[in-house]
XYZ file of N, CA and C in Angstrom:
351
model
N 14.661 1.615 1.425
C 14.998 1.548 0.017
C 13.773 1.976 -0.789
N 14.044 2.760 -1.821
C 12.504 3.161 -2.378
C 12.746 2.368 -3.765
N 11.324 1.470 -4.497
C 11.451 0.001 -4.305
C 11.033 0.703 -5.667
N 11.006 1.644 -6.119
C 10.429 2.505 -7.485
C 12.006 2.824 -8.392
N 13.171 2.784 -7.458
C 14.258 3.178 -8.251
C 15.100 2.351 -7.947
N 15.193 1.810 -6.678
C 16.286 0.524 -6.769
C 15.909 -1.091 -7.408
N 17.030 -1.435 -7.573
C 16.888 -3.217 -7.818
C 16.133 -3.852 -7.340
N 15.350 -5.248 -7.695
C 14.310 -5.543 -7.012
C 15.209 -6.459 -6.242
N 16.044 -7.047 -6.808
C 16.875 -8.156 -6.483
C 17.632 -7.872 -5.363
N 18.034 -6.414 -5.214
C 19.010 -6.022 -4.015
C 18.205 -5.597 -2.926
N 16.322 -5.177 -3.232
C 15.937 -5.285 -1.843
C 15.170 -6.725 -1.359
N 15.482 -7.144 -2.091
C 14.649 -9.301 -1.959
C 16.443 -9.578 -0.849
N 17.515 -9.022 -1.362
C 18.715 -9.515 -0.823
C 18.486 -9.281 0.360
N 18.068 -7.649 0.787
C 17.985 -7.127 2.204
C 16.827 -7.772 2.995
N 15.949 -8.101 2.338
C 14.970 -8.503 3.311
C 15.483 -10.051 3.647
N 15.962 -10.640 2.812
C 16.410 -12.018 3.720
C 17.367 -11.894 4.429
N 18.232 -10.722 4.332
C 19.740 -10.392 5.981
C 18.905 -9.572 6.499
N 17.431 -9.589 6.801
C 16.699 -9.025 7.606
C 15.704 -9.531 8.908
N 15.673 -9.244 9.699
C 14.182 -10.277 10.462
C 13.323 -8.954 10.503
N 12.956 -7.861 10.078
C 12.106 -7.596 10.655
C 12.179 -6.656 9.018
N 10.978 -6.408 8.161
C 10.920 -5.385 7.224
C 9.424 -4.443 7.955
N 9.869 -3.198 7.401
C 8.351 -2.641 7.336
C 8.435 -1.744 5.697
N 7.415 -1.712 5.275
C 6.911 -1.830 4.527
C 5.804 -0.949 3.775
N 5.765 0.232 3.037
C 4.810 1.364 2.611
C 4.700 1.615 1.003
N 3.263 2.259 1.496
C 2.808 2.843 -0.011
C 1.944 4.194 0.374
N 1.783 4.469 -0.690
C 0.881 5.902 -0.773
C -0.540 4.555 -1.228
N -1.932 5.354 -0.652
C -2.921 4.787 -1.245
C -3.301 5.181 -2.545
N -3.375 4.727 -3.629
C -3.261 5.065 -5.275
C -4.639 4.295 -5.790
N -5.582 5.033 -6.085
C -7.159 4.534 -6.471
C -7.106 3.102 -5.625
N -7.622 3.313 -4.231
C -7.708 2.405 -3.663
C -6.658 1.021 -3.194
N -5.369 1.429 -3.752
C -4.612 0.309 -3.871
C -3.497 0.740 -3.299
N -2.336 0.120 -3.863
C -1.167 0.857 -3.506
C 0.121 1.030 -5.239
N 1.162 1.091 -4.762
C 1.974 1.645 -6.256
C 2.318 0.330 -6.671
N 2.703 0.325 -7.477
C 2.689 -0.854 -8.568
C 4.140 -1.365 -8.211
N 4.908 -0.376 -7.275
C 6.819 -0.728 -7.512
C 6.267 -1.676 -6.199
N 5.426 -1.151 -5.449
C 5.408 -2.505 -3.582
C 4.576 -3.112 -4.625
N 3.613 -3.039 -5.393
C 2.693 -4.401 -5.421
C 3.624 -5.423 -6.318
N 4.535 -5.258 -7.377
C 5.746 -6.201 -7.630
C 6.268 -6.368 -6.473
N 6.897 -5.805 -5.886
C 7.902 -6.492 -5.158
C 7.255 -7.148 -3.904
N 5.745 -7.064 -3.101
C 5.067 -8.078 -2.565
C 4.238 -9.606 -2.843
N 4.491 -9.495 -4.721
C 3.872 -10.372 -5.120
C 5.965 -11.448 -5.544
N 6.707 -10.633 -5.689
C 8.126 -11.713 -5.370
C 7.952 -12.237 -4.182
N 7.856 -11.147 -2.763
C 7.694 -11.520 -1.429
C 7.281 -12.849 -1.409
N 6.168 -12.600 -1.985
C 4.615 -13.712 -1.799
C 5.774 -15.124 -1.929
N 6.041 -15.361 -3.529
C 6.650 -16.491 -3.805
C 7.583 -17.106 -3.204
N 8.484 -16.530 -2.519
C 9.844 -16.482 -1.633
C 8.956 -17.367 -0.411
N 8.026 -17.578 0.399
C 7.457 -17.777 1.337
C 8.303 -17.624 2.945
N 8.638 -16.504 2.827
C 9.398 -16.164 4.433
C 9.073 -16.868 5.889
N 9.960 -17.524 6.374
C 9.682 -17.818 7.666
C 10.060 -17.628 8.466
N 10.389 -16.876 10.492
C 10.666 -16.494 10.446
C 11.400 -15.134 10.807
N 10.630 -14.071 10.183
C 10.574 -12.863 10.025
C 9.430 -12.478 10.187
N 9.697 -10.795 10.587
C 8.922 -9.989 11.253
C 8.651 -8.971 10.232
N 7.163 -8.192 10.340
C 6.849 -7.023 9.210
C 6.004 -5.738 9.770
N 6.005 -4.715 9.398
C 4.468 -4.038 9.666
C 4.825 -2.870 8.089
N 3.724 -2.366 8.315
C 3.192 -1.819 6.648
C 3.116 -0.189 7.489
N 3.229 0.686 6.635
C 2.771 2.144 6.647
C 2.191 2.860 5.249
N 2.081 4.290 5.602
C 1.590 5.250 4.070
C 0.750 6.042 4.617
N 0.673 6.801 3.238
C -0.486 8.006 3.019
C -1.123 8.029 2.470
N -2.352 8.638 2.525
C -3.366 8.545 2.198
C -4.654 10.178 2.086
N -5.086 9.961 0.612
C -5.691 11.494 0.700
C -7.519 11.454 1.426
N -7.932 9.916 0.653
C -9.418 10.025 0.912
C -9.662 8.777 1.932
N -8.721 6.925 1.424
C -9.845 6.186 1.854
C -8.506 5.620 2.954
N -7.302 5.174 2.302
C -6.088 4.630 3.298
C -6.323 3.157 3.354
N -6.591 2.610 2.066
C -6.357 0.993 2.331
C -4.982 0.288 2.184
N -3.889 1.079 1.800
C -2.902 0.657 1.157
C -2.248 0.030 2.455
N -2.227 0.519 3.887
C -1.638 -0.350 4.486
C -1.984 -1.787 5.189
N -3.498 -1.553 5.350
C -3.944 -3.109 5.078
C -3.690 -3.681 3.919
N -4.042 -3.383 3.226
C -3.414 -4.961 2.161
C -2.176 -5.098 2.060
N -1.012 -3.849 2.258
C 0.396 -4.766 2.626
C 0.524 -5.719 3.802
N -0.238 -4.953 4.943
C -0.265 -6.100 5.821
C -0.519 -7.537 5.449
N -1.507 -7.685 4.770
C -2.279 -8.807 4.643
C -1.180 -9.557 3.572
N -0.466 -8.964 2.661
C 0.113 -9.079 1.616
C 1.419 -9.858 2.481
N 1.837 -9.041 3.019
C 2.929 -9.675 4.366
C 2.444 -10.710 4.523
N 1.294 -10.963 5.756
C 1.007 -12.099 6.178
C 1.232 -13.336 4.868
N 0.456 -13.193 4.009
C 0.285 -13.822 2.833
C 1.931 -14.856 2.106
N 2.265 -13.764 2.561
C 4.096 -13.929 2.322
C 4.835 -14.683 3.536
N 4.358 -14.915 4.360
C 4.740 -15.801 5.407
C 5.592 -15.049 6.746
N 5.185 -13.664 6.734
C 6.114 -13.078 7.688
C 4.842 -12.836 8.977
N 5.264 -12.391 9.826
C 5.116 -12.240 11.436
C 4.195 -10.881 11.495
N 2.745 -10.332 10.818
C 3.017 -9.089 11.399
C 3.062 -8.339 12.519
N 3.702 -7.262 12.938
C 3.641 -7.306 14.324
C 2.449 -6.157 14.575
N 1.604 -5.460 14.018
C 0.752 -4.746 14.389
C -0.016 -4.371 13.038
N -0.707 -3.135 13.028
C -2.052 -2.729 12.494
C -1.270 -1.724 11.188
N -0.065 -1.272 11.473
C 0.488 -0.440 10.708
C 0.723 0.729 11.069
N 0.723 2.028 10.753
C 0.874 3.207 10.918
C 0.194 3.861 9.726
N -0.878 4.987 9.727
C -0.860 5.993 8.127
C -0.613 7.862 8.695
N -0.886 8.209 7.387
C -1.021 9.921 7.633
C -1.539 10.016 6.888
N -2.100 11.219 6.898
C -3.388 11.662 5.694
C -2.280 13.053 5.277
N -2.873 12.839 3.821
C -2.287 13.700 2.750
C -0.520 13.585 2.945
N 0.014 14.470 2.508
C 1.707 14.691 2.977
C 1.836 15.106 4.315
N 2.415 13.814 4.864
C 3.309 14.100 6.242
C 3.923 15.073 6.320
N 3.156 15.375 8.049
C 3.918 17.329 7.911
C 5.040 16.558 9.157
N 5.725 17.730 9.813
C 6.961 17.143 10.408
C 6.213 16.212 12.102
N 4.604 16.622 12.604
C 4.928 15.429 13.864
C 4.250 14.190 12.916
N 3.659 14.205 11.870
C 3.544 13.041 10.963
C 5.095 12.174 10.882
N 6.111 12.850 10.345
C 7.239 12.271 10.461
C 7.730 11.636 11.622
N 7.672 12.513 12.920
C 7.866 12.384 14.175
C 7.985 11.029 14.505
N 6.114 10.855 14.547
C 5.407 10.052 14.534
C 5.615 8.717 14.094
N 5.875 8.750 12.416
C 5.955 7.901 11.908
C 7.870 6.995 12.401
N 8.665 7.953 13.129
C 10.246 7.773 13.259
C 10.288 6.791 13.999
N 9.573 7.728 15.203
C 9.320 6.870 16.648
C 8.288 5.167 16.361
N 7.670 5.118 15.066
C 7.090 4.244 15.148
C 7.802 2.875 14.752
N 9.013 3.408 14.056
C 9.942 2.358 12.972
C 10.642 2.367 14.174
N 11.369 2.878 14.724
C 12.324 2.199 16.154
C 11.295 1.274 17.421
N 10.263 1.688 17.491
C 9.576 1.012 17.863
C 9.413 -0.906 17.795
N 9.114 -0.578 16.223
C 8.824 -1.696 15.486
C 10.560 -2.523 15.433
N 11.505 -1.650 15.428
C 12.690 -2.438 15.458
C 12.946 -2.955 16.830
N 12.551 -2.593 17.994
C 12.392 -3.342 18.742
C 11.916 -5.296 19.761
N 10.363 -4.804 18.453
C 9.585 -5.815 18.609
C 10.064 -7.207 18.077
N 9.617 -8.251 18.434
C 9.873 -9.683 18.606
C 8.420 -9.767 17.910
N 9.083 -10.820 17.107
C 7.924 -11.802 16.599
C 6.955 -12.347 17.633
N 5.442 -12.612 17.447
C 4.704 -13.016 18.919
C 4.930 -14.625 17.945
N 5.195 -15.700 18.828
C 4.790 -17.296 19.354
C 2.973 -17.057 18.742
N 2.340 -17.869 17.338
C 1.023 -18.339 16.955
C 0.656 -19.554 18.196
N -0.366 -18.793 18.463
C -1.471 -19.701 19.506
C -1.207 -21.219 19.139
N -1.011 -21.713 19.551
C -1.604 -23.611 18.797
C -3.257 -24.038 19.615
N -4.649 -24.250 18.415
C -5.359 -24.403 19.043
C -5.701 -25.825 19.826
């Protein structure tokens, strides 16, 4: 769902008939777009439990945008299941490839069981 033109309310709907979201931005002066940073700061409040996440994007110079969704995830109470995925500048087609095989991937994965220390 691109989170810049749809409802915020109808993708808050999907992610709770969801267990597993992933999650992107373009990196934008160090950050990410303002349509994920609303709709991760609803995330936030919602406190998900649960559920599973991982973050992606692009990036021209530095590529922080998918760590801090990660972290933004975590923050939000979901599962992440890895480091993310990026591409630099516009994804050419094995960028896409890449990035396809990485979302079926990720739809695969199971939440990991937190250590108890």
């Amino acid at each position: 769902m691109n989170a810049a033109k749809e409802d915020k309310n109808d993708i808050i709907t999907e992610v709770f008939r969801s267990k597993t979201v992933l999650v992107g931005s373009s990196t934008i002066n160090r950050g990410i777009l303002h349509s994920i940073g609303g709709l991760l700061e609803m995330m936030k409040g919602l406190r998900f439990r649960g559920k599973s996440a991982a973050a992606f994007g692009s990036y021209g110079w530095s590529g922080e945008s998918v760590g801090y969704i990660s972290k933004m995830l975590a923050d939000s109470g979901f599962t992440v299941l890895d480091e993310g995925i990026k591409a630099a500048w516009m994804p050419d087609t094995n960028d896409l490839s890449r990035c396809e095989a990485y979302g079926k991937a990720i739809a695969g994965k199971q939440p990991r069981e937190k250590e108890s220390d």
